[in-house]
């Protein structure tokens, strides 16, 4: 026996002599049960928070991102159909009409899906309200334009311009801000779903509870002159086991969620942004041709937007980011093919510009509504496919992540109940001795 | 006992170390993607609607303008070319070399120049006039319809596009005025119009006094805006980009009336029979508009050439033919102006 132990032994009775043994034991038992309950609370809370991070915020936000992107695409496509119809003149073909109708219907459905989301911020709600309101105005203007044009009235074109104005200045900016809001929400969900803050708290509480259990063990040993209280020892082991299990599960969940982000939501976000920008550039081109070069802002916007998308080799811009963060060779190959389609789109654009520079507007218009629209559709399709692929990757990993922690709150509770049972079982005979 | 205590202490230290270590690595995963959102806001937002240009004349009045105003040279152009020869070094030869002529036109004005919904082609009196000029520039062998590139312009761009050389000439119901003469040269007059008021049939506007406080739609930077501000200052002008925008404003109630050329108004009446043209609200002498073809000031020989073409178009009866087809038949002009007469050319401007 060392000096330390002797000091403790001599100190012990002096300090606690005043308290009768049963009272002290009851106090110990309550402290232990309280500590274990606190551990249960923190464990369940950590597990729940992570699960909510994935399930409600993560998955919902991913769906919201998808919905807002689809809304933007539907709106931009409706206007592209309408404005290229304006370029083409002639009566609206059956295909164009049904594509426009499908776009408007799609926009309406996405809008309904978005408003059903309970996590929308006040700004987002305002944007949804603005879109619902202006979409009616827009389709009314298009209908008036259509009726007038059918009668051969030039005023149809004026209604068409007004409609396009509503689209460019009201609908698309609102849809874009909704999309950005959803992206930020997704980012926050990811953060909450991968945060280790509660893990740290859990470890700290475990350490405190284990310390408490050990101290009680020592105290009980001293008072009862028995070497080891089996019940308390088992409770200690269970507390440590609980902590380890929880941390392992949470880390597994975290890893799945990090993969959901790097292979799913991040590429999804980057590519959706590229898609929105590409659609906007196509609209710029159409508007520029409608104005026949008398208005330079559309081309300036086209240049700024395409600079944001990136250069032909994807060394910069949004596509550059997508390429730099490709998760594997297969993904890189797919991004490369998207970049190839984008370069082809820029090539056709260069041809259109060459023609407009020579004032060959009719030829330029033919190229714009023909080859360029095709190149844009190919790019848009490839982006949509890759976005869809990223989305399913996200959902897969997010599912795995939530599987990892689904049973965790229950497991934590069971372990704690057993630990409490052991602690009581360990203390009960000692307490009975003093009855 | 001491062993147990020591274990406890070291456990505590170890646990604290784990806690500390985890706190260090405890950040949530970072998204690289969120930064790409900046691309959406960083790019310039699509064009804001252009502020309507005001018709207020510039403060410094040039020599040319003072002379124009003092001598009443508003409608006076340069003497026509004696022959329609295209000679080396002339602007006409330059156009021949480029194999095209760019003509600024309107695309919404029935009769004068409007885009046909079925074909997408722009047609009308002014478009035919552009082709007459092109025929003279390119000659029988070289002329083809594709050589004429029609560029739709807003009213505010009519003369500036000519000055900036975005178009070779503008034929778009441009009323000749001393202010516009500062920026461009004009051909001799090719049509005379008057400005009237278009209202909804139930409108109480019948006299100038009725315009008090009423919203009057006008095209931005047009002579109509200047006339309105001068003669009916109590009216509230609503300047818009294109002529048909005024029809929209009348239909959706944003404007009480549209003040514009009779050539525009009759085309609009055809598009909406619930409207009415109220004539005689202002003195016809104050609202008369002399249409000239706007040409860059650098190429006076081209202005003379165009004047020569106009002479020929009028002398050959082609002018009357075009006016019949586009203004009488298409616009259904009322008897008062149903027999359009070619304007008398005024060549009172010294080179």
GROMACS .gro file of C-alpha atoms in nm, chain A residues 123-383:
model
  261
  123UNK     CA    1  -3.758   3.489  -4.854
  124UNK     CA    2  -3.825   3.159  -5.028
  125UNK     CA    3  -4.196   3.182  -4.951
  126UNK     CA    4  -4.200   3.532  -5.098
  127UNK     CA    5  -4.026   3.401  -5.410
  128UNK     CA    6  -4.280   3.118  -5.441
  129UNK     CA    7  -4.564   3.368  -5.408
  130UNK     CA    8  -4.407   3.592  -5.671
  131UNK     CA    9  -4.364   3.304  -5.913
  132UNK     CA   10  -4.723   3.181  -5.866
  133UNK     CA   11  -4.852   3.530  -5.926
  134UNK     CA   12  -4.628   3.616  -6.222
  135UNK     CA   13  -4.667   3.277  -6.388
  136UNK     CA   14  -5.035   3.359  -6.434
  137UNK     CA   15  -4.943   3.698  -6.577
  138UNK     CA   16  -4.687   3.535  -6.804
  139UNK     CA   17  -4.918   3.269  -6.946
  140UNK     CA   18  -5.191   3.528  -6.990
  141UNK     CA   19  -4.956   3.748  -7.194
  142UNK     CA   20  -4.845   3.450  -7.401
  143UNK     CA   21  -5.207   3.354  -7.466
  144UNK     CA   22  -5.288   3.709  -7.577
  145UNK     CA   23  -4.978   3.714  -7.796
  146UNK     CA   24  -5.079   3.383  -7.950
  147UNK     CA   25  -5.437   3.490  -8.022
  148UNK     CA   26  -5.321   3.816  -8.182
  149UNK     CA   27  -5.052   3.649  -8.389
  150UNK     CA   28  -5.305   3.397  -8.518
  151UNK     CA   29  -5.510   3.688  -8.650
  152UNK     CA   30  -5.198   3.838  -8.806
  153UNK     CA   31  -5.190   4.130  -8.563
  154UNK     CA   32  -4.843   4.275  -8.502
  155UNK     CA   33  -4.949   4.361  -8.146
  156UNK     CA   34  -4.899   3.991  -8.072
  157UNK     CA   35  -4.526   4.052  -8.083
  158UNK     CA   36  -4.564   4.331  -7.825
  159UNK     CA   37  -4.744   4.093  -7.589
  160UNK     CA   38  -4.473   3.838  -7.655
  161UNK     CA   39  -4.206   4.093  -7.557
  162UNK     CA   40  -4.396   4.181  -7.240
  163UNK     CA   41  -4.418   3.812  -7.153
  164UNK     CA   42  -4.048   3.768  -7.208
  165UNK     CA   43  -3.984   4.069  -6.985
  166UNK     CA   44  -4.189   3.910  -6.706
  167UNK     CA   45  -3.987   3.592  -6.750
  168UNK     CA   46  -3.647   3.761  -6.754
  169UNK     CA   47  -3.708   4.011  -6.477
  170UNK     CA   48  -3.955   3.836  -6.248
  171UNK     CA   49  -3.984   3.463  -6.291
  172UNK     CA   50  -3.630   3.350  -6.362
  173UNK     CA   51  -3.463   3.567  -6.094
  174UNK     CA   52  -3.716   3.441  -5.838
  175UNK     CA   53  -3.662   3.079  -5.944
  176UNK     CA   54  -3.288   3.134  -5.928
  177UNK     CA   55  -3.307   3.270  -5.574
  178UNK     CA   56  -3.523   2.974  -5.471
  179UNK     CA   57  -3.260   2.742  -5.613
  180UNK     CA   58  -2.981   2.923  -5.427
  181UNK     CA   59  -3.186   2.903  -5.105
  182UNK     CA   60  -3.233   2.528  -5.149
  183UNK     CA   61  -2.861   2.485  -5.212
  184UNK     CA   62  -2.776   2.669  -4.890
  185UNK     CA   63  -3.031   2.463  -4.700
  186UNK     CA   64  -2.878   2.145  -4.832
  187UNK     CA   65  -2.537   2.268  -4.725
  188UNK     CA   66  -2.667   2.337  -4.375
  189UNK     CA   67  -2.824   1.992  -4.362
  190UNK     CA   68  -2.493   1.839  -4.455
  191UNK     CA   69  -2.323   2.038  -4.186
  192UNK     CA   70  -2.574   1.929  -3.921
  193UNK     CA   71  -2.559   1.570  -4.041
  194UNK     CA   72  -2.183   1.553  -4.016
  195UNK     CA   73  -2.120   1.770  -3.714
  196UNK     CA   74  -1.909   1.602  -3.442
  197UNK     CA   75  -2.007   1.848  -3.171
  198UNK     CA   76  -2.239   1.611  -2.985
  199UNK     CA   77  -1.988   1.328  -3.017
  200UNK     CA   78  -1.746   1.540  -2.818
  201UNK     CA   79  -2.014   1.606  -2.556
  202UNK     CA   80  -2.093   1.236  -2.546
  203UNK     CA   81  -1.731   1.148  -2.476
  204UNK     CA   82  -1.708   1.412  -2.207
  205UNK     CA   83  -2.026   1.286  -2.035
  206UNK     CA   84  -1.905   0.927  -2.062
  207UNK     CA   85  -1.576   1.022  -1.898
  208UNK     CA   86  -1.765   1.199  -1.619
  209UNK     CA   87  -2.001   0.904  -1.563
  210UNK     CA   88  -1.715   0.654  -1.566
  211UNK     CA   89  -1.523   0.867  -1.318
  212UNK     CA   90  -1.831   0.882  -1.097
  213UNK     CA   91  -1.879   0.505  -1.119
  214UNK     CA   92  -1.515   0.446  -1.029
  215UNK     CA   93  -1.534   0.684  -0.732
  216UNK     CA   94  -1.852   0.517  -0.607
  217UNK     CA   95  -1.684   0.182  -0.654
  218UNK     CA   96  -1.388   0.298  -0.442
  219UNK     CA   97  -1.614   0.445  -0.175
  220UNK     CA   98  -1.831   0.134  -0.158
  221UNK     CA   99  -1.521  -0.085  -0.139
  222UNK     CA  100  -1.382   0.117   0.147
  223UNK     CA  101  -1.708   0.115   0.344
  224UNK     CA  102  -1.796  -0.248   0.289
  225UNK     CA  103  -1.440  -0.379   0.283
  226UNK     CA  104  -1.517  -0.581  -0.027
  227UNK     CA  105  -1.276  -0.569  -0.315
  228UNK     CA  106  -1.506  -0.529  -0.616
  229UNK     CA  107  -1.873  -0.454  -0.665
  230UNK     CA  108  -1.966  -0.662  -0.972
  231UNK     CA  109  -2.282  -0.463  -1.049
  232UNK     CA  110  -2.102  -0.129  -1.056
  233UNK     CA  111  -1.817  -0.276  -1.259
  234UNK     CA  112  -2.066  -0.406  -1.518
  235UNK     CA  113  -2.238  -0.067  -1.532
  236UNK     CA  114  -1.900   0.098  -1.590
  237UNK     CA  115  -1.819  -0.143  -1.870
  238UNK     CA  116  -2.162  -0.081  -2.026
  239UNK     CA  117  -2.117   0.296  -2.009
  240UNK     CA  118  -1.784   0.268  -2.189
  241UNK     CA  119  -1.936   0.019  -2.436
  242UNK     CA  120  -2.224   0.255  -2.503
  243UNK     CA  121  -1.989   0.538  -2.578
  244UNK     CA  122  -1.777   0.327  -2.811
  245UNK     CA  123  -2.077   0.181  -2.995
  246UNK     CA  124  -2.234   0.521  -3.042
  247UNK     CA  125  -1.913   0.678  -3.168
  248UNK     CA  126  -1.850   0.390  -3.409
  249UNK     CA  127  -2.204   0.411  -3.546
  250UNK     CA  128  -2.195   0.786  -3.575
  251UNK     CA  129  -1.861   0.775  -3.752
  252UNK     CA  130  -1.996   0.516  -3.997
  253UNK     CA  131  -2.298   0.737  -4.057
  254UNK     CA  132  -2.075   1.039  -4.099
  255UNK     CA  133  -1.858   0.862  -4.352
  256UNK     CA  134  -2.164   0.761  -4.556
  257UNK     CA  135  -2.292   1.115  -4.542
  258UNK     CA  136  -1.960   1.263  -4.646
  259UNK     CA  137  -1.972   1.030  -4.945
  260UNK     CA  138  -2.331   1.134  -5.010
  261UNK     CA  139  -2.201   1.486  -5.029
  262UNK     CA  140  -1.884   1.434  -5.230
  263UNK     CA  141  -2.037   1.184  -5.475
  264UNK     CA  142  -2.393   1.311  -5.463
  265UNK     CA  143  -2.503   1.650  -5.352
  266UNK     CA  144  -2.188   1.844  -5.440
  267UNK     CA  145  -2.173   1.731  -5.805
  268UNK     CA  146  -2.550   1.772  -5.817
  269UNK     CA  147  -2.525   2.132  -5.702
  270UNK     CA  148  -2.236   2.223  -5.931
  271UNK     CA  149  -2.395   2.063  -6.237
  272UNK     CA  150  -2.737   2.212  -6.167
  273UNK     CA  151  -2.574   2.553  -6.150
  274UNK     CA  152  -2.403   2.483  -6.482
  275UNK     CA  153  -2.737   2.378  -6.630
  276UNK     CA  154  -2.913   2.693  -6.516
  277UNK     CA  155  -2.632   2.907  -6.653
  278UNK     CA  156  -2.632   2.723  -6.987
  279UNK     CA  157  -3.006   2.777  -7.027
  280UNK     CA  158  -2.962   3.142  -6.947
  281UNK     CA  159  -2.692   3.180  -7.211
  282UNK     CA  160  -2.918   3.023  -7.474
  283UNK     CA  161  -3.189   3.270  -7.383
  284UNK     CA  162  -2.939   3.554  -7.418
  285UNK     CA  163  -2.856   3.435  -7.767
  286UNK     CA  164  -3.221   3.426  -7.871
  287UNK     CA  165  -3.286   3.771  -7.729
  288UNK     CA  166  -2.981   3.910  -7.905
  289UNK     CA  167  -3.101   3.774  -8.237
  290UNK     CA  168  -3.448   3.914  -8.180
  291UNK     CA  169  -3.287   4.255  -8.125
  292UNK     CA  170  -3.059   4.200  -8.424
  293UNK     CA  171  -2.755   4.334  -8.245
  294UNK     CA  172  -2.908   4.671  -8.158
  295UNK     CA  173  -2.894   4.581  -7.790
  296UNK     CA  174  -2.550   4.472  -7.663
  297UNK     CA  175  -2.646   4.368  -7.310
  298UNK     CA  176  -2.762   4.020  -7.409
  299UNK     CA  177  -2.429   3.929  -7.563
  300UNK     CA  178  -2.247   4.078  -7.264
  301UNK     CA  179  -2.458   3.857  -7.039
  302UNK     CA  180  -2.392   3.559  -7.263
  303UNK     CA  181  -2.016   3.615  -7.233
  304UNK     CA  182  -2.033   3.663  -6.855
  305UNK     CA  183  -2.253   3.356  -6.809
  306UNK     CA  184  -2.038   3.130  -7.025
  307UNK     CA  185  -1.725   3.255  -6.848
  308UNK     CA  186  -1.889   3.139  -6.524
  309UNK     CA  187  -1.966   2.799  -6.676
  310UNK     CA  188  -1.601   2.765  -6.773
  311UNK     CA  189  -1.367   2.748  -7.070
  312UNK     CA  190  -1.349   2.473  -7.332
  313UNK     CA  191  -1.093   2.268  -7.138
  314UNK     CA  192  -1.284   2.305  -6.810
  315UNK     CA  193  -0.987   2.458  -6.634
  316UNK     CA  194  -1.206   2.728  -6.486
  317UNK     CA  195  -1.563   2.803  -6.390
  318UNK     CA  196  -1.833   2.574  -6.264
  319UNK     CA  197  -1.746   2.290  -6.502
  320UNK     CA  198  -1.383   2.327  -6.396
  321UNK     CA  199  -1.494   2.271  -6.036
  322UNK     CA  200  -1.698   1.967  -6.141
  323UNK     CA  201  -1.403   1.825  -6.330
  324UNK     CA  202  -1.152   1.890  -6.051
  325UNK     CA  203  -1.373   1.714  -5.795
  326UNK     CA  204  -1.475   1.415  -6.006
  327UNK     CA  205  -1.486   1.117  -5.768
  328UNK     CA  206  -1.344   0.855  -6.002
  329UNK     CA  207  -1.226   0.799  -6.359
  330UNK     CA  208  -1.571   0.707  -6.482
  331UNK     CA  209  -1.715   1.027  -6.341
  332UNK     CA  210  -1.426   1.224  -6.488
  333UNK     CA  211  -1.494   1.071  -6.829
  334UNK     CA  212  -1.859   1.170  -6.806
  335UNK     CA  213  -1.769   1.525  -6.703
  336UNK     CA  214  -1.522   1.536  -6.993
  337UNK     CA  215  -1.798   1.444  -7.235
  338UNK     CA  216  -2.016   1.720  -7.087
  339UNK     CA  217  -1.728   1.962  -7.135
  340UNK     CA  218  -1.700   1.837  -7.495
  341UNK     CA  219  -2.070   1.911  -7.553
  342UNK     CA  220  -2.024   2.252  -7.397
  343UNK     CA  221  -1.730   2.325  -7.629
  344UNK     CA  222  -1.948   2.219  -7.923
  345UNK     CA  223  -2.218   2.456  -7.801
  346UNK     CA  224  -1.964   2.739  -7.784
  347UNK     CA  225  -1.849   2.651  -8.137
  348UNK     CA  226  -2.200   2.687  -8.274
  349UNK     CA  227  -2.234   3.010  -8.083
  350UNK     CA  228  -1.912   3.134  -8.249
  351UNK     CA  229  -2.069   3.052  -8.587
  352UNK     CA  230  -2.380   3.249  -8.495
  353UNK     CA  231  -2.165   3.542  -8.389
  354UNK     CA  232  -1.964   3.526  -8.709
  355UNK     CA  233  -2.288   3.548  -8.908
  356UNK     CA  234  -2.435   3.831  -8.702
  357UNK     CA  235  -2.108   4.022  -8.736
  358UNK     CA  236  -2.163   4.001  -9.111
  359UNK     CA  237  -2.527   4.104  -9.061
  360UNK     CA  238  -2.643   3.767  -9.191
  361UNK     CA  239  -2.928   3.761  -8.943
  362UNK     CA  240  -3.149   3.516  -9.127
  363UNK     CA  241  -2.868   3.262  -9.158
  364UNK     CA  242  -2.768   3.328  -8.796
  365UNK     CA  243  -3.126   3.266  -8.687
  366UNK     CA  244  -3.133   2.939  -8.880
  367UNK     CA  245  -2.817   2.826  -8.704
  368UNK     CA  246  -2.946   2.946  -8.366
  369UNK     CA  247  -3.280   2.768  -8.380
  370UNK     CA  248  -3.126   2.468  -8.555
  371UNK     CA  249  -2.772   2.361  -8.468
  372UNK     CA  250  -2.736   2.575  -8.160
  373UNK     CA  251  -3.067   2.465  -8.011
  374UNK     CA  252  -2.960   2.105  -8.077
  375UNK     CA  253  -2.618   2.156  -7.920
  376UNK     CA  254  -2.784   2.320  -7.620
  377UNK     CA  255  -3.034   2.035  -7.590
  378UNK     CA  256  -2.750   1.778  -7.603
  379UNK     CA  257  -2.560   1.966  -7.333
  380UNK     CA  258  -2.873   2.007  -7.124
  381UNK     CA  259  -2.958   1.638  -7.159
  382UNK     CA  260  -2.607   1.528  -7.056
  383UNK     CA  261  -2.615   1.762  -6.757
   0.00000   0.00000   0.00000
